[in-house]
Amino acid sequence: MPFACVLISDITGSTQLYENESNRSALEQISKVLARMRTIVETHGGQCVKSQGDDVLSFFDHAEPAFQAGLAMIREPWPAGLSIHVGTYYGEILNHENDIYGSAVNTAARLSSLAKPGEILVGDQSYDDLAPDTKSQLLMIGELQLRGKAAPTRVYSCSVAGLSEQTVIFSKGSGDRSGGMEFAEIGMGGRTWRIGEGETLTLGRSKDCDLVLNEAWVSRKHAALAVRRWQLEFTDHSSTGSTIRMANGRDVALHRRATLLNGSGDIFLGPATHLAESCRISFRIQELALLQTAK
């Protein structure tokens, strides 16, 4: 089978566009974006295979032009609030009946699905073939265990999303704490936040989050801490994962799933290769239990 660099580019925001505009108008705008993506691919020497829904499947002889095409896509000023996210991977492909198949296609698809709006995720096989100047634009976000692959894949990110300038915590109301509910204490950068039953703190790079972190490997909507049924729950939504360090020093990796937290410890947003102090969030449970109240 021949080798190629597969690139899958997908549109973000089309669902909202269909809700806000007529089907005809939304379809016309989406079609123009798909056509423009195909033009970008061909301009960079790639070959478009097909468009399916909101994405374009294409391939290149080498990783460098594939990356440059993806970079052009995420930098394009797309209309109507639309944006592009991209995944690319180099490997063997099979051409069959005007389509391509193989592990490189599957891995590129997985990376594209994990990428955030305005982001390219590049697998290790693609990264190793890039020019030194191009590599300097990417940040390794860790080794991800991608579905269908026996070994972890080194993944690199390039994003045009703006980074937060400073860490900010936005206050929420205390809400109803009926039933004698105690609280969880969350700390970061010298600040402390307490949340009780039914309250949630969102964590990530987006300015819309309650705790905003400005590291490039932190996803825009990375994770959430919530108290549900008197237990503290941490949920990772990110493409890079998170690490929970318990009080006994044991580290637990978490990626796109939830876990209950007990006692005290630290949360690091990002993979185990990036346990930066700037991304450390402490937690401490204050007897999260329903206390008996007088009747």
mmCIF file of C-alpha atoms in Angstrom:
data_model
loop_
_atom_site.group_PDB
_atom_site.id
_atom_site.type_symbol
_atom_site.label_atom_id
_atom_site.label_comp_id
_atom_site.label_asym_id
_atom_site.label_seq_id
_atom_site.Cartn_x
_atom_site.Cartn_y
_atom_site.Cartn_z
ATOM 1 C CA MET A 1 0.000 0.000 0.000
ATOM 2 C CA PRO A 2 1.251 3.561 -0.683
ATOM 3 C CA PHE A 3 2.143 6.007 2.079
ATOM 4 C CA ALA A 4 0.503 9.415 2.368
ATOM 5 C CA CYS A 5 -0.324 12.138 4.864
ATOM 6 C CA VAL A 6 -4.062 12.118 5.495
ATOM 7 C CA LEU A 7 -5.764 15.368 6.472
ATOM 8 C CA ILE A 8 -9.334 15.599 7.722
ATOM 9 C CA SER A 9 -10.751 19.105 8.175
ATOM 10 C CA ASP A 10 -14.126 19.612 9.823
ATOM 11 C CA ILE A 11 -16.435 22.601 10.295
ATOM 12 C CA THR A 12 -17.473 23.784 13.752
ATOM 13 C CA GLY A 13 -20.612 25.881 14.193
ATOM 14 C CA SER A 14 -22.808 24.499 11.415
ATOM 15 C CA THR A 15 -25.514 23.266 13.788
ATOM 16 C CA GLN A 16 -25.925 26.728 15.286
ATOM 17 C CA LEU A 17 -25.944 28.218 11.798
ATOM 18 C CA TYR A 18 -28.863 26.004 10.758
ATOM 19 C CA GLU A 19 -30.738 27.038 13.905
ATOM 20 C CA ASN A 20 -30.193 30.754 13.299
ATOM 21 C CA GLU A 21 -30.786 30.900 9.541
ATOM 22 C CA SER A 22 -32.930 29.211 6.924
ATOM 23 C CA ASN A 23 -31.812 25.804 5.715
ATOM 24 C CA ARG A 24 -31.130 27.187 2.245
ATOM 25 C CA SER A 25 -28.960 30.040 3.535
ATOM 26 C CA ALA A 26 -27.052 27.799 5.959
ATOM 27 C CA LEU A 27 -26.456 25.171 3.279
ATOM 28 C CA GLU A 28 -25.124 27.785 0.867
ATOM 29 C CA GLN A 29 -22.628 29.070 3.425
ATOM 30 C CA ILE A 30 -21.514 25.579 4.442
ATOM 31 C CA SER A 31 -21.068 24.631 0.788
ATOM 32 C CA LYS A 32 -18.862 27.683 0.213
ATOM 33 C CA VAL A 33 -16.679 26.728 3.194
ATOM 34 C CA LEU A 34 -16.318 23.150 1.926
ATOM 35 C CA ALA A 35 -15.432 24.419 -1.553
ATOM 36 C CA ARG A 36 -12.854 26.798 -0.103
ATOM 37 C CA MET A 37 -11.281 23.979 1.938
ATOM 38 C CA ARG A 38 -10.989 21.857 -1.213
ATOM 39 C CA THR A 39 -9.315 24.771 -2.993
ATOM 40 C CA ILE A 40 -6.815 25.160 -0.134
ATOM 41 C CA VAL A 41 -6.003 21.456 -0.311
ATOM 42 C CA GLU A 42 -5.407 21.583 -4.070
ATOM 43 C CA THR A 43 -3.369 24.805 -3.799
ATOM 44 C CA HIS A 44 -0.987 23.026 -1.423
ATOM 45 C CA GLY A 45 -0.603 20.023 -3.715
ATOM 46 C CA GLY A 46 -3.061 17.715 -2.016
ATOM 47 C CA GLN A 47 -5.848 15.596 -3.409
ATOM 48 C CA CYS A 48 -9.421 15.841 -2.141
ATOM 49 C CA VAL A 49 -11.127 12.496 -1.799
ATOM 50 C CA LYS A 50 -14.607 13.430 -0.643
ATOM 51 C CA SER A 51 -16.755 15.706 1.479
ATOM 52 C CA GLN A 52 -19.055 13.990 3.920
ATOM 53 C CA GLY A 53 -21.335 16.192 5.991
ATOM 54 C CA ASP A 54 -19.181 19.031 7.323
ATOM 55 C CA ASP A 55 -15.729 17.560 6.687
ATOM 56 C CA VAL A 56 -13.252 17.152 3.855
ATOM 57 C CA LEU A 57 -11.039 14.079 3.512
ATOM 58 C CA SER A 58 -7.795 14.661 1.611
ATOM 59 C CA PHE A 59 -4.255 13.349 1.365
ATOM 60 C CA PHE A 60 -0.770 14.618 0.468
ATOM 61 C CA ASP A 61 2.499 13.011 -0.510
ATOM 62 C CA HIS A 62 4.244 14.526 2.510
ATOM 63 C CA ALA A 63 3.381 15.916 5.931
ATOM 64 C CA GLU A 64 4.697 19.462 5.363
ATOM 65 C CA PRO A 65 2.187 20.552 2.667
ATOM 66 C CA ALA A 66 -0.589 18.829 4.604
ATOM 67 C CA PHE A 67 0.223 20.862 7.709
ATOM 68 C CA GLN A 68 0.468 24.104 5.716
ATOM 69 C CA ALA A 69 -2.949 23.418 4.201
ATOM 70 C CA GLY A 70 -4.419 22.787 7.650
ATOM 71 C CA LEU A 71 -2.776 25.953 8.972
ATOM 72 C CA ALA A 72 -4.289 27.981 6.135
ATOM 73 C CA MET A 73 -7.700 26.553 7.004
ATOM 74 C CA ILE A 74 -7.657 27.431 10.691
ATOM 75 C CA ARG A 75 -6.321 30.921 9.898
ATOM 76 C CA GLU A 76 -9.007 31.629 7.305
ATOM 77 C CA PRO A 77 -11.557 34.268 8.419
ATOM 78 C CA TRP A 78 -14.606 32.041 7.972
ATOM 79 C CA PRO A 79 -18.070 33.678 7.875
ATOM 80 C CA ALA A 80 -21.042 33.325 10.213
ATOM 81 C CA GLY A 81 -19.005 32.326 13.246
ATOM 82 C CA LEU A 82 -17.782 29.118 11.606
ATOM 83 C CA SER A 83 -14.345 27.655 12.299
ATOM 84 C CA ILE A 84 -12.298 24.619 11.305
ATOM 85 C CA HIS A 85 -10.583 21.879 13.303
ATOM 86 C CA VAL A 86 -8.070 19.537 11.699
ATOM 87 C CA GLY A 87 -6.389 16.185 12.249
ATOM 88 C CA THR A 88 -3.465 14.852 10.211
ATOM 89 C CA TYR A 89 -1.505 11.603 10.226
ATOM 90 C CA TYR A 90 1.063 9.949 7.952
ATOM 91 C CA GLY A 91 0.900 6.257 7.129
ATOM 92 C CA GLU A 92 -0.208 3.575 4.712
ATOM 93 C CA ILE A 93 -3.456 4.088 2.810
ATOM 94 C CA LEU A 94 -5.476 1.931 0.468
ATOM 95 C CA ASN A 95 -7.098 3.476 -2.609
ATOM 96 C CA HIS A 96 -10.328 1.761 -3.535
ATOM 97 C CA GLU A 97 -13.264 2.957 -5.638
ATOM 98 C CA ASN A 98 -12.383 6.657 -5.366
ATOM 99 C CA ASP A 99 -11.965 6.462 -1.599
ATOM 100 C CA ILE A 100 -9.086 5.844 0.809
ATOM 101 C CA TYR A 101 -8.895 3.502 3.779
ATOM 102 C CA GLY A 102 -6.377 2.373 6.368
ATOM 103 C CA SER A 103 -5.044 3.132 9.832
ATOM 104 C CA ALA A 104 -3.740 6.564 8.756
ATOM 105 C CA VAL A 105 -7.281 7.582 7.772
ATOM 106 C CA ASN A 106 -8.709 6.261 11.051
ATOM 107 C CA THR A 107 -6.063 8.034 13.136
ATOM 108 C CA ALA A 108 -6.493 11.346 11.294
ATOM 109 C CA ALA A 109 -10.248 11.086 11.859
ATOM 110 C CA ARG A 110 -9.731 10.495 15.569
ATOM 111 C CA LEU A 111 -7.356 13.459 15.853
ATOM 112 C CA SER A 112 -9.775 15.683 13.981
ATOM 113 C CA SER A 113 -12.589 14.735 16.356
ATOM 114 C CA LEU A 114 -10.396 15.593 19.363
ATOM 115 C CA ALA A 115 -9.164 18.918 17.950
ATOM 116 C CA LYS A 116 -10.811 22.091 19.184
ATOM 117 C CA PRO A 117 -12.075 24.872 16.886
ATOM 118 C CA GLY A 118 -9.095 26.617 15.323
ATOM 119 C CA GLU A 119 -6.715 23.777 16.178
ATOM 120 C CA ILE A 120 -4.647 21.219 14.251
ATOM 121 C CA LEU A 121 -3.706 17.968 15.971
ATOM 122 C CA VAL A 122 -0.712 16.285 14.363
ATOM 123 C CA GLY A 123 0.237 12.663 15.015
ATOM 124 C CA ASP A 124 3.841 11.574 15.596
ATOM 125 C CA GLN A 125 4.339 10.111 12.116
ATOM 126 C CA SER A 126 3.384 13.446 10.565
ATOM 127 C CA TYR A 127 5.369 15.536 13.036
ATOM 128 C CA ASP A 128 8.609 13.641 12.425
ATOM 129 C CA ASP A 129 8.447 14.569 8.715
ATOM 130 C CA LEU A 130 7.940 18.307 9.246
ATOM 131 C CA ALA A 131 10.534 21.037 8.659
ATOM 132 C CA PRO A 132 12.300 22.414 11.776
ATOM 133 C CA ASP A 133 10.633 25.832 11.424
ATOM 134 C CA THR A 134 7.245 24.167 11.236
ATOM 135 C CA LYS A 135 7.925 21.987 14.273
ATOM 136 C CA SER A 136 8.618 25.149 16.292
ATOM 137 C CA GLN A 137 4.954 26.138 15.817
ATOM 138 C CA LEU A 138 3.681 22.990 17.501
ATOM 139 C CA LEU A 139 3.441 21.963 21.128
ATOM 140 C CA MET A 140 3.488 18.340 22.211
ATOM 141 C CA ILE A 141 0.386 17.749 24.293
ATOM 142 C CA GLY A 142 1.252 14.209 25.313
ATOM 143 C CA GLU A 143 0.809 10.598 24.351
ATOM 144 C CA LEU A 144 -2.830 9.767 23.745
ATOM 145 C CA GLN A 145 -4.274 6.280 23.641
ATOM 146 C CA LEU A 146 -6.319 6.553 20.459
ATOM 147 C CA ARG A 147 -9.068 4.072 19.759
ATOM 148 C CA GLY A 148 -7.922 1.234 17.498
ATOM 149 C CA LYS A 149 -4.165 1.706 18.155
ATOM 150 C CA ALA A 150 -2.248 -0.636 20.424
ATOM 151 C CA ALA A 151 0.438 1.870 21.435
ATOM 152 C CA PRO A 152 -0.033 5.507 22.552
ATOM 153 C CA THR A 153 0.390 8.166 19.854
ATOM 154 C CA ARG A 154 2.448 11.306 20.421
ATOM 155 C CA VAL A 155 0.202 14.209 19.519
ATOM 156 C CA TYR A 156 1.196 17.807 18.770
ATOM 157 C CA SER A 157 -1.050 20.859 18.651
ATOM 158 C CA CYS A 158 -1.071 24.115 16.718
ATOM 159 C CA SER A 159 -3.849 26.536 17.560
ATOM 160 C CA VAL A 160 -4.863 30.030 16.519
ATOM 161 C CA ALA A 161 -7.181 30.407 19.501
ATOM 162 C CA GLY A 162 -6.287 33.400 21.676
ATOM 163 C CA LEU A 163 -4.854 32.675 25.103
ATOM 164 C CA SER A 164 -6.176 34.211 28.304
ATOM 165 C CA GLU A 165 -3.955 37.014 29.598
ATOM 166 C CA GLN A 166 -4.440 36.231 33.256
ATOM 167 C CA THR A 167 -6.027 33.790 35.629
ATOM 168 C CA VAL A 168 -9.493 34.915 36.702
ATOM 169 C CA ILE A 169 -12.116 33.419 38.980
ATOM 170 C CA PHE A 170 -15.699 34.511 38.503
ATOM 171 C CA SER A 171 -17.882 34.305 41.576
ATOM 172 C CA LYS A 172 -21.213 32.532 41.718
ATOM 173 C CA GLY A 173 -24.002 32.841 44.210
ATOM 174 C CA SER A 174 -24.085 30.459 47.143
ATOM 175 C CA GLY A 175 -27.403 28.956 46.097
ATOM 176 C CA ASP A 176 -29.650 26.844 48.282
ATOM 177 C CA ARG A 177 -27.653 24.800 50.802
ATOM 178 C CA SER A 178 -30.637 23.262 52.540
ATOM 179 C CA GLY A 179 -30.046 20.090 54.526
ATOM 180 C CA GLY A 180 -26.789 21.185 56.198
ATOM 181 C CA MET A 181 -24.646 20.571 53.122
ATOM 182 C CA GLU A 182 -20.905 21.055 53.616
ATOM 183 C CA PHE A 183 -18.530 22.131 50.834
ATOM 184 C CA ALA A 184 -15.498 21.344 48.678
ATOM 185 C CA GLU A 185 -12.626 23.812 48.804
ATOM 186 C CA ILE A 186 -10.829 24.503 45.525
ATOM 187 C CA GLY A 187 -7.568 26.452 45.406
ATOM 188 C CA MET A 188 -5.417 27.886 42.637
ATOM 189 C CA GLY A 189 -2.786 30.620 42.520
ATOM 190 C CA GLY A 190 -3.393 31.752 46.080
ATOM 191 C CA ARG A 191 -7.161 31.987 45.592
ATOM 192 C CA THR A 192 -9.804 29.787 47.211
ATOM 193 C CA TRP A 193 -13.267 28.848 46.035
ATOM 194 C CA ARG A 194 -15.905 26.845 47.875
ATOM 195 C CA ILE A 195 -18.675 24.964 46.118
ATOM 196 C CA GLY A 196 -21.599 23.074 47.598
ATOM 197 C CA GLU A 197 -24.398 20.840 46.428
ATOM 198 C CA GLY A 198 -25.547 21.663 42.891
ATOM 199 C CA GLU A 199 -22.699 24.085 42.147
ATOM 200 C CA THR A 200 -20.142 23.729 39.341
ATOM 201 C CA LEU A 201 -16.797 25.302 38.463
ATOM 202 C CA THR A 202 -15.663 25.149 34.833
ATOM 203 C CA LEU A 203 -11.929 24.994 34.077
ATOM 204 C CA GLY A 204 -10.153 25.840 30.848
ATOM 205 C CA ARG A 205 -8.541 28.367 28.553
ATOM 206 C CA SER A 206 -11.757 30.083 27.486
ATOM 207 C CA LYS A 207 -12.590 33.364 29.188
ATOM 208 C CA ASP A 208 -16.076 31.933 29.744
ATOM 209 C CA CYS A 209 -14.669 29.425 32.276
ATOM 210 C CA ASP A 210 -14.737 30.086 36.015
ATOM 211 C CA LEU A 211 -11.054 29.205 36.418
ATOM 212 C CA VAL A 212 -9.081 30.423 33.407
ATOM 213 C CA LEU A 213 -5.626 28.978 32.688
ATOM 214 C CA ASN A 214 -3.422 30.289 29.904
ATOM 215 C CA GLU A 215 -1.241 27.287 29.035
ATOM 216 C CA ALA A 216 -1.395 26.228 25.373
ATOM 217 C CA TRP A 217 -2.059 22.572 26.160
ATOM 218 C CA VAL A 218 -5.151 23.433 28.219
ATOM 219 C CA SER A 219 -8.329 23.040 26.172
ATOM 220 C CA ARG A 220 -10.773 25.928 25.964
ATOM 221 C CA LYS A 221 -13.404 23.934 27.883
ATOM 222 C CA HIS A 222 -11.054 21.522 29.596
ATOM 223 C CA ALA A 223 -12.916 20.177 32.635
ATOM 224 C CA ALA A 224 -15.476 20.802 35.362
ATOM 225 C CA LEU A 225 -15.732 20.323 39.116
ATOM 226 C CA ALA A 226 -19.219 19.799 40.499
ATOM 227 C CA VAL A 227 -20.847 18.700 43.745
ATOM 228 C CA ARG A 228 -23.575 16.158 43.020
ATOM 229 C CA ARG A 229 -25.388 14.200 45.723
ATOM 230 C CA TRP A 230 -22.839 15.423 48.273
ATOM 231 C CA GLN A 231 -19.837 14.126 46.339
ATOM 232 C CA LEU A 232 -17.178 16.069 44.420
ATOM 233 C CA GLU A 233 -17.051 14.994 40.771
ATOM 234 C CA PHE A 234 -14.284 15.929 38.315
ATOM 235 C CA THR A 235 -15.044 15.553 34.589
ATOM 236 C CA ASP A 236 -12.415 15.895 31.869
ATOM 237 C CA HIS A 237 -13.712 17.121 28.473
ATOM 238 C CA SER A 238 -10.333 17.863 26.902
ATOM 239 C CA SER A 239 -8.199 16.585 24.042
ATOM 240 C CA THR A 240 -5.101 16.356 26.278
ATOM 241 C CA GLY A 241 -6.448 14.813 29.478
ATOM 242 C CA SER A 242 -5.817 15.620 33.139
ATOM 243 C CA THR A 243 -3.839 14.140 36.015
ATOM 244 C CA ILE A 244 -5.213 13.736 39.545
ATOM 245 C CA ARG A 245 -2.536 13.578 42.261
ATOM 246 C CA MET A 246 -3.947 12.113 45.432
ATOM 247 C CA ALA A 247 -2.720 13.006 48.937
ATOM 248 C CA ASN A 248 -0.667 9.780 49.039
ATOM 249 C CA GLY A 249 1.264 10.918 45.944
ATOM 250 C CA ARG A 250 -0.378 8.491 43.520
ATOM 251 C CA ASP A 251 -1.164 9.954 40.081
ATOM 252 C CA VAL A 252 -4.303 9.012 38.168
ATOM 253 C CA ALA A 253 -4.617 9.917 34.469
ATOM 254 C CA LEU A 254 -8.060 10.929 33.252
ATOM 255 C CA HIS A 255 -9.185 11.548 29.670
ATOM 256 C CA ARG A 256 -12.740 12.324 28.591
ATOM 257 C CA ARG A 257 -14.382 10.710 31.609
ATOM 258 C CA ALA A 258 -15.472 11.531 35.151
ATOM 259 C CA THR A 259 -14.294 10.442 38.586
ATOM 260 C CA LEU A 260 -15.277 11.130 42.181
ATOM 261 C CA LEU A 261 -12.714 12.877 44.394
ATOM 262 C CA ASN A 262 -12.236 12.148 48.079
ATOM 263 C CA GLY A 263 -10.072 13.654 50.778
ATOM 264 C CA SER A 264 -7.565 16.090 49.304
ATOM 265 C CA GLY A 265 -5.129 16.321 46.411
ATOM 266 C CA ASP A 266 -4.195 18.225 43.282
ATOM 267 C CA ILE A 267 -5.524 18.379 39.736
ATOM 268 C CA PHE A 268 -3.188 19.159 36.833
ATOM 269 C CA LEU A 269 -4.855 20.146 33.564
ATOM 270 C CA GLY A 270 -2.971 18.514 30.719
ATOM 271 C CA PRO A 271 -1.100 15.243 30.133
ATOM 272 C CA ALA A 272 1.393 13.640 32.516
ATOM 273 C CA THR A 273 4.215 15.214 30.491
ATOM 274 C CA HIS A 274 3.014 18.719 31.450
ATOM 275 C CA LEU A 275 2.493 18.782 35.224
ATOM 276 C CA ALA A 276 3.056 22.524 35.415
ATOM 277 C CA GLU A 277 2.602 24.382 38.691
ATOM 278 C CA SER A 278 0.597 27.006 36.786
ATOM 279 C CA CYS A 279 -1.988 24.311 36.027
ATOM 280 C CA ARG A 280 -2.214 22.897 39.565
ATOM 281 C CA ILE A 281 -5.634 23.105 41.194
ATOM 282 C CA SER A 282 -5.940 21.832 44.768
ATOM 283 C CA PHE A 283 -9.066 20.307 46.247
ATOM 284 C CA ARG A 284 -10.099 19.483 49.792
ATOM 285 C CA ILE A 285 -13.333 17.857 50.875
ATOM 286 C CA GLN A 286 -15.049 19.257 53.941
ATOM 287 C CA GLU A 287 -17.196 16.350 55.159
ATOM 288 C CA LEU A 288 -19.379 16.226 52.080
ATOM 289 C CA ALA A 289 -22.310 14.572 53.756
ATOM 290 C CA LEU A 290 -25.939 15.333 54.429
ATOM 291 C CA LEU A 291 -26.104 16.369 58.078
ATOM 292 C CA GLN A 292 -29.087 15.552 60.259
ATOM 293 C CA THR A 293 -31.181 18.625 60.984
ATOM 294 C CA ALA A 294 -33.698 19.200 63.699
ATOM 295 C CA LYS A 295 -37.323 18.697 62.714
#
